[in-house]
Amino acid sequence: DTGVSQDPRHKITKRGQNVTFRCDPISEHNRLYWYRQTLGQGPEFLTYFQNEAQLEKSRLLSDRFSAERPKGSFSTLEIQRTEQGDSAMYLCASSLGVAGNTIYFGEGSWLTVV
Amino acid sequence: KQEVTQIPAALSVPEGENLVLNCSFTDSAIYNLQWFRQDPGKGLTSLLLIQSSQREQTSGRLNASLDKSSGRSTLYIAASQPGDSATYLCAVIGYNQGGKLIFGQGTELSVKP
């Protein structure tokens, strides 16, 4: 257990529904990252926050995706109008301080869109 | 744009064998390189982190090396065990990447008893 927790661990949803994932980082970590991983591939960067500021968003993050980190603590990733191509594992990670410190990952949230 | 490549994509070895996993990256301006382990359906566990100023890091039976100038890293696993079976991922944080990790596609390792 790295200390980064994600909820829910598994979600099955019908195409067109909205889903939301939550991530609680290690308590003193100011940086929080979201990644997406499909079978047989490495994780792909989606977005990251430093405290409550969203500093970068990948082109993978379409208009249907939104992430927030109110008050610089937990974060949510919402996917609106889900599509089958959104089926993947969504990983959250956190780190302390500046770039270059160890990044710790949670167990991930599996999404299956049927 | 940073690209990370891992070779081979899959590897099967008998128990007890020593093995090497390879990772290469295109932009040598990095803060560090991390090796992760991922069990099926699980998150990522950090194994070793090598800062750009370091040449290698060791943890138990694992040794990771870094040659920044050539854009290469290796993960050496000594005396492999069936419990080492997992996917191994390398990732770099570069000066031009805003602090995020860029991953390779992983090497799936199977250690046969």
Tab-separated table of C-alpha atoms in Angstrom:
chain	number	residue	atom	x	y	z
A	1	ASP	CA	0.000	0.000	0.000
A	2	THR	CA	1.651	3.202	-1.248
A	3	GLY	CA	-0.774	5.509	0.561
A	4	VAL	CA	-2.501	6.730	-2.631
A	5	SER	CA	-6.072	5.481	-2.616
A	6	GLN	CA	-8.526	5.349	-5.472
A	7	ASP	CA	-12.253	4.743	-5.516
A	8	PRO	CA	-14.024	2.862	-6.941
A	9	ARG	CA	-11.623	0.094	-7.874
A	10	HIS	CA	-13.956	-1.227	-10.542
A	11	LYS	CA	-16.802	0.408	-12.449
A	12	ILE	CA	-19.008	-1.048	-15.156
A	13	THR	CA	-21.191	1.478	-16.911
A	14	LYS	CA	-23.383	1.709	-19.962
A	15	ARG	CA	-22.272	3.762	-22.906
A	16	GLY	CA	-23.457	7.334	-22.574
A	17	GLN	CA	-23.439	7.403	-18.778
A	18	ASN	CA	-21.214	9.658	-16.697
A	19	VAL	CA	-18.652	8.259	-14.264
A	20	THR	CA	-16.495	9.856	-11.609
A	21	PHE	CA	-13.319	8.538	-10.004
A	22	ARG	CA	-11.780	9.826	-6.806
A	23	CYS	CA	-8.148	9.893	-5.751
A	24	ASP	CA	-6.757	10.622	-2.313
A	25	PRO	CA	-3.015	11.289	-2.535
A	26	ILE	CA	-0.441	10.829	0.190
A	27	SER	CA	-1.357	13.568	2.652
A	28	GLU	CA	1.552	15.980	2.295
A	29	HIS	CA	2.033	15.529	-1.463
A	30	ASN	CA	1.417	18.671	-3.476
A	31	ARG	CA	1.529	17.087	-6.941
A	32	LEU	CA	-1.193	14.790	-8.230
A	33	TYR	CA	-1.269	13.013	-11.586
A	34	TRP	CA	-3.849	11.100	-13.589
A	35	TYR	CA	-2.850	8.445	-16.132
A	36	ARG	CA	-4.790	6.027	-18.309
A	37	GLN	CA	-3.611	2.518	-19.141
A	38	THR	CA	-5.027	0.026	-21.620
A	39	LEU	CA	-4.105	-3.660	-21.790
A	40	GLY	CA	-0.552	-4.303	-22.921
A	41	GLN	CA	0.419	-0.644	-22.917
A	42	GLY	CA	2.279	1.617	-20.560
A	43	PRO	CA	0.380	4.335	-18.691
A	44	GLU	CA	-0.395	7.487	-20.694
A	45	PHE	CA	-0.395	10.892	-19.051
A	46	LEU	CA	-3.747	12.686	-18.799
A	47	THR	CA	-3.277	15.652	-16.471
A	48	TYR	CA	-1.547	16.862	-13.342
A	49	PHE	CA	-2.070	19.324	-10.521
A	50	GLN	CA	0.264	21.229	-8.297
A	51	ASN	CA	-1.814	21.979	-5.226
A	52	GLU	CA	-5.189	23.025	-6.653
A	53	ALA	CA	-3.839	24.335	-9.971
A	54	GLN	CA	-4.192	22.130	-13.035
A	55	LEU	CA	-0.875	22.709	-14.768
A	56	GLU	CA	-1.054	20.489	-17.817
A	57	LYS	CA	-3.630	18.540	-19.783
A	58	SER	CA	-2.863	15.941	-22.421
A	59	ARG	CA	-4.484	15.998	-25.820
A	60	LEU	CA	-5.920	12.627	-24.748
A	61	LEU	CA	-8.164	14.528	-22.341
A	62	SER	CA	-11.090	15.295	-24.611
A	63	ASP	CA	-13.909	17.690	-23.771
A	64	ARG	CA	-15.743	14.804	-22.117
A	65	PHE	CA	-13.059	14.524	-19.451
A	66	SER	CA	-12.677	16.908	-16.544
A	67	ALA	CA	-10.479	16.776	-13.495
A	68	GLU	CA	-10.562	18.844	-10.356
A	69	ARG	CA	-8.561	19.137	-7.189
A	70	PRO	CA	-10.420	21.467	-4.870
A	71	LYS	CA	-8.361	22.782	-1.955
A	72	GLY	CA	-5.355	20.887	-3.188
A	73	SER	CA	-6.295	17.659	-1.457
A	74	PHE	CA	-8.266	14.846	-3.142
A	75	SER	CA	-8.974	14.883	-6.869
A	76	THR	CA	-11.823	13.709	-9.064
A	77	LEU	CA	-11.773	12.632	-12.691
A	78	GLU	CA	-15.140	12.738	-14.429
A	79	ILE	CA	-15.916	11.212	-17.798
A	80	GLN	CA	-19.123	12.366	-19.400
A	81	ARG	CA	-21.069	10.449	-22.063
A	82	THR	CA	-18.765	7.446	-21.807
A	83	GLU	CA	-17.742	5.571	-24.938
A	84	GLN	CA	-16.438	2.017	-25.278
A	85	GLY	CA	-13.009	3.425	-26.074
A	86	ASP	CA	-12.880	4.887	-22.566
A	87	SER	CA	-12.563	1.373	-21.116
A	88	ALA	CA	-9.201	1.357	-19.374
A	89	MET	CA	-7.540	1.554	-15.987
A	90	TYR	CA	-7.303	5.071	-14.606
A	91	LEU	CA	-4.293	5.532	-12.369
A	92	CYS	CA	-3.692	8.304	-9.880
A	93	ALA	CA	-0.268	9.194	-8.524
A	94	SER	CA	1.215	11.770	-6.207
A	95	SER	CA	4.583	13.247	-5.330
A	96	LEU	CA	6.123	15.789	-3.035
A	97	GLY	CA	7.886	18.948	-4.030
A	98	VAL	CA	9.488	19.639	-7.345
A	99	ALA	CA	9.883	17.539	-10.440
A	100	GLY	CA	12.250	14.658	-9.975
A	101	ASN	CA	10.996	13.200	-6.716
A	102	THR	CA	9.585	9.693	-6.516
A	103	ILE	CA	6.045	9.408	-7.827
A	104	TYR	CA	3.757	6.970	-6.002
A	105	PHE	CA	0.826	5.288	-7.715
A	106	GLY	CA	-2.483	4.033	-6.432
A	107	GLU	CA	-4.056	0.697	-7.296
A	108	GLY	CA	-6.042	2.173	-10.161
A	109	SER	CA	-9.716	2.297	-11.092
A	110	TRP	CA	-10.879	-0.097	-13.780
A	111	LEU	CA	-13.565	1.224	-16.112
A	112	THR	CA	-15.558	-1.030	-18.411
A	113	VAL	CA	-18.027	0.637	-20.755
A	114	VAL	CA	-20.619	-1.766	-22.186
B	1	LYS	CA	9.192	14.818	-27.733
B	2	GLN	CA	10.392	12.197	-25.258
B	3	GLU	CA	9.838	8.589	-26.274
B	4	VAL	CA	10.606	5.571	-24.104
B	5	THR	CA	11.073	2.098	-25.554
B	6	GLN	CA	11.423	-1.207	-23.732
B	7	ILE	CA	12.861	-4.361	-25.212
B	8	PRO	CA	11.848	-7.164	-25.167
B	9	ALA	CA	8.074	-6.844	-24.902
B	10	ALA	CA	7.900	-10.253	-23.246
B	11	LEU	CA	10.439	-12.586	-21.708
B	12	SER	CA	10.176	-16.107	-20.309
B	13	VAL	CA	13.019	-17.590	-18.271
B	14	PRO	CA	13.540	-20.598	-16.001
B	15	GLU	CA	13.776	-20.018	-12.283
B	16	GLY	CA	17.235	-19.104	-11.041
B	17	GLU	CA	18.372	-17.382	-14.200
B	18	ASN	CA	19.840	-13.885	-14.147
B	19	LEU	CA	18.176	-11.517	-16.610
B	20	VAL	CA	18.365	-8.007	-18.017
B	21	LEU	CA	15.528	-5.759	-19.101
B	22	ASN	CA	16.294	-2.848	-21.391
B	23	CYS	CA	14.910	0.672	-21.588
B	24	SER	CA	15.884	3.466	-23.963
B	25	PHE	CA	14.775	7.094	-24.139
B	26	THR	CA	15.227	9.715	-26.832
B	27	ASP	CA	15.835	12.910	-24.833
B	28	SER	CA	18.734	12.712	-22.384
B	29	ALA	CA	17.689	15.871	-20.497
B	30	ILE	CA	16.090	13.997	-17.621
B	31	TYR	CA	15.727	14.509	-13.885
B	32	ASN	CA	15.526	10.797	-13.174
B	33	LEU	CA	14.420	7.378	-14.351
B	34	GLN	CA	12.170	5.037	-12.401
B	35	TRP	CA	11.552	1.328	-12.736
B	36	PHE	CA	8.139	0.015	-11.707
B	37	ARG	CA	6.586	-3.384	-11.262
B	38	GLN	CA	2.959	-4.056	-12.156
B	39	ASP	CA	1.097	-7.243	-11.293
B	40	PRO	CA	-1.947	-8.129	-13.425
B	41	GLY	CA	-4.870	-5.806	-12.724
B	42	LYS	CA	-2.919	-3.873	-10.118
B	43	GLY	CA	-1.309	-0.476	-9.780
B	44	LEU	CA	2.379	0.340	-10.101
B	45	THR	CA	4.958	-0.352	-7.425
B	46	SER	CA	8.123	1.722	-7.553
B	47	LEU	CA	11.233	-0.480	-7.544
B	48	LEU	CA	14.155	1.855	-8.105
B	49	LEU	CA	14.686	5.526	-8.862
B	50	ILE	CA	17.958	6.703	-10.412
B	51	GLN	CA	18.700	10.411	-10.377
B	52	SER	CA	20.328	11.833	-13.504
B	53	SER	CA	23.618	12.262	-11.630
B	54	GLN	CA	23.733	8.587	-10.611
B	55	ARG	CA	24.965	5.601	-12.560
B	56	GLU	CA	23.142	2.843	-10.716
B	57	GLN	CA	20.879	1.875	-7.846
B	58	THR	CA	20.531	-1.451	-6.079
B	59	SER	CA	17.776	-3.008	-4.021
B	60	GLY	CA	18.128	-6.624	-3.018
B	61	ARG	CA	18.339	-8.742	-6.165
B	62	LEU	CA	17.616	-5.750	-8.397
B	63	ASN	CA	20.187	-3.454	-9.933
B	64	ALA	CA	19.323	-0.613	-12.262
B	65	SER	CA	21.884	1.282	-14.293
B	66	LEU	CA	21.607	4.548	-16.159
B	67	ASP	CA	23.676	5.836	-19.066
B	68	LYS	CA	22.116	9.217	-19.675
B	69	SER	CA	24.339	10.194	-22.579
B	70	SER	CA	23.320	7.170	-24.616
B	71	GLY	CA	19.712	7.241	-23.411
B	72	ARG	CA	19.743	3.762	-21.926
B	73	SER	CA	18.883	2.019	-18.696
B	74	THR	CA	18.946	-1.627	-17.716
B	75	LEU	CA	17.253	-3.500	-14.908
B	76	TYR	CA	19.203	-6.548	-13.806
B	77	ILE	CA	17.378	-9.214	-11.819
B	78	ALA	CA	19.593	-11.815	-10.145
B	79	ALA	CA	18.516	-15.360	-9.398
B	80	SER	CA	14.994	-14.901	-10.725
B	81	GLN	CA	12.039	-16.441	-8.879
B	82	PRO	CA	8.467	-17.234	-9.960
B	83	GLY	CA	7.331	-14.385	-7.720
B	84	ASP	CA	9.200	-11.972	-9.990
B	85	SER	CA	6.671	-12.659	-12.743
B	86	ALA	CA	5.054	-9.314	-13.569
B	87	THR	CA	5.260	-6.468	-16.046
B	88	TYR	CA	8.219	-4.141	-15.563
B	89	LEU	CA	7.880	-0.543	-16.692
B	90	CYS	CA	10.488	2.154	-16.980
B	91	ALA	CA	9.648	5.839	-17.011
B	92	VAL	CA	11.541	9.116	-17.171
B	93	ILE	CA	10.904	12.648	-15.988
B	94	GLY	CA	12.526	15.120	-18.340
B	95	TYR	CA	13.331	18.809	-18.083
B	96	ASN	CA	10.956	19.432	-20.959
B	97	GLN	CA	8.086	17.340	-19.598
B	98	GLY	CA	6.701	19.502	-16.812
B	99	GLY	CA	7.410	16.977	-14.089
B	100	LYS	CA	5.353	14.103	-15.441
B	101	LEU	CA	6.537	10.555	-16.083
B	102	ILE	CA	6.751	9.250	-19.624
B	103	PHE	CA	6.456	5.461	-19.720
B	104	GLY	CA	7.650	2.699	-21.944
B	105	GLN	CA	5.226	-0.028	-22.937
B	106	GLY	CA	6.667	-2.500	-20.457
B	107	THR	CA	8.304	-5.909	-20.484
B	108	GLU	CA	6.128	-8.824	-19.378
B	109	LEU	CA	8.322	-11.249	-17.455
B	110	SER	CA	7.419	-14.849	-16.760
B	111	VAL	CA	9.686	-16.930	-14.517
B	112	LYS	CA	8.947	-20.651	-14.809
B	113	PRO	CA	9.467	-22.949	-11.799
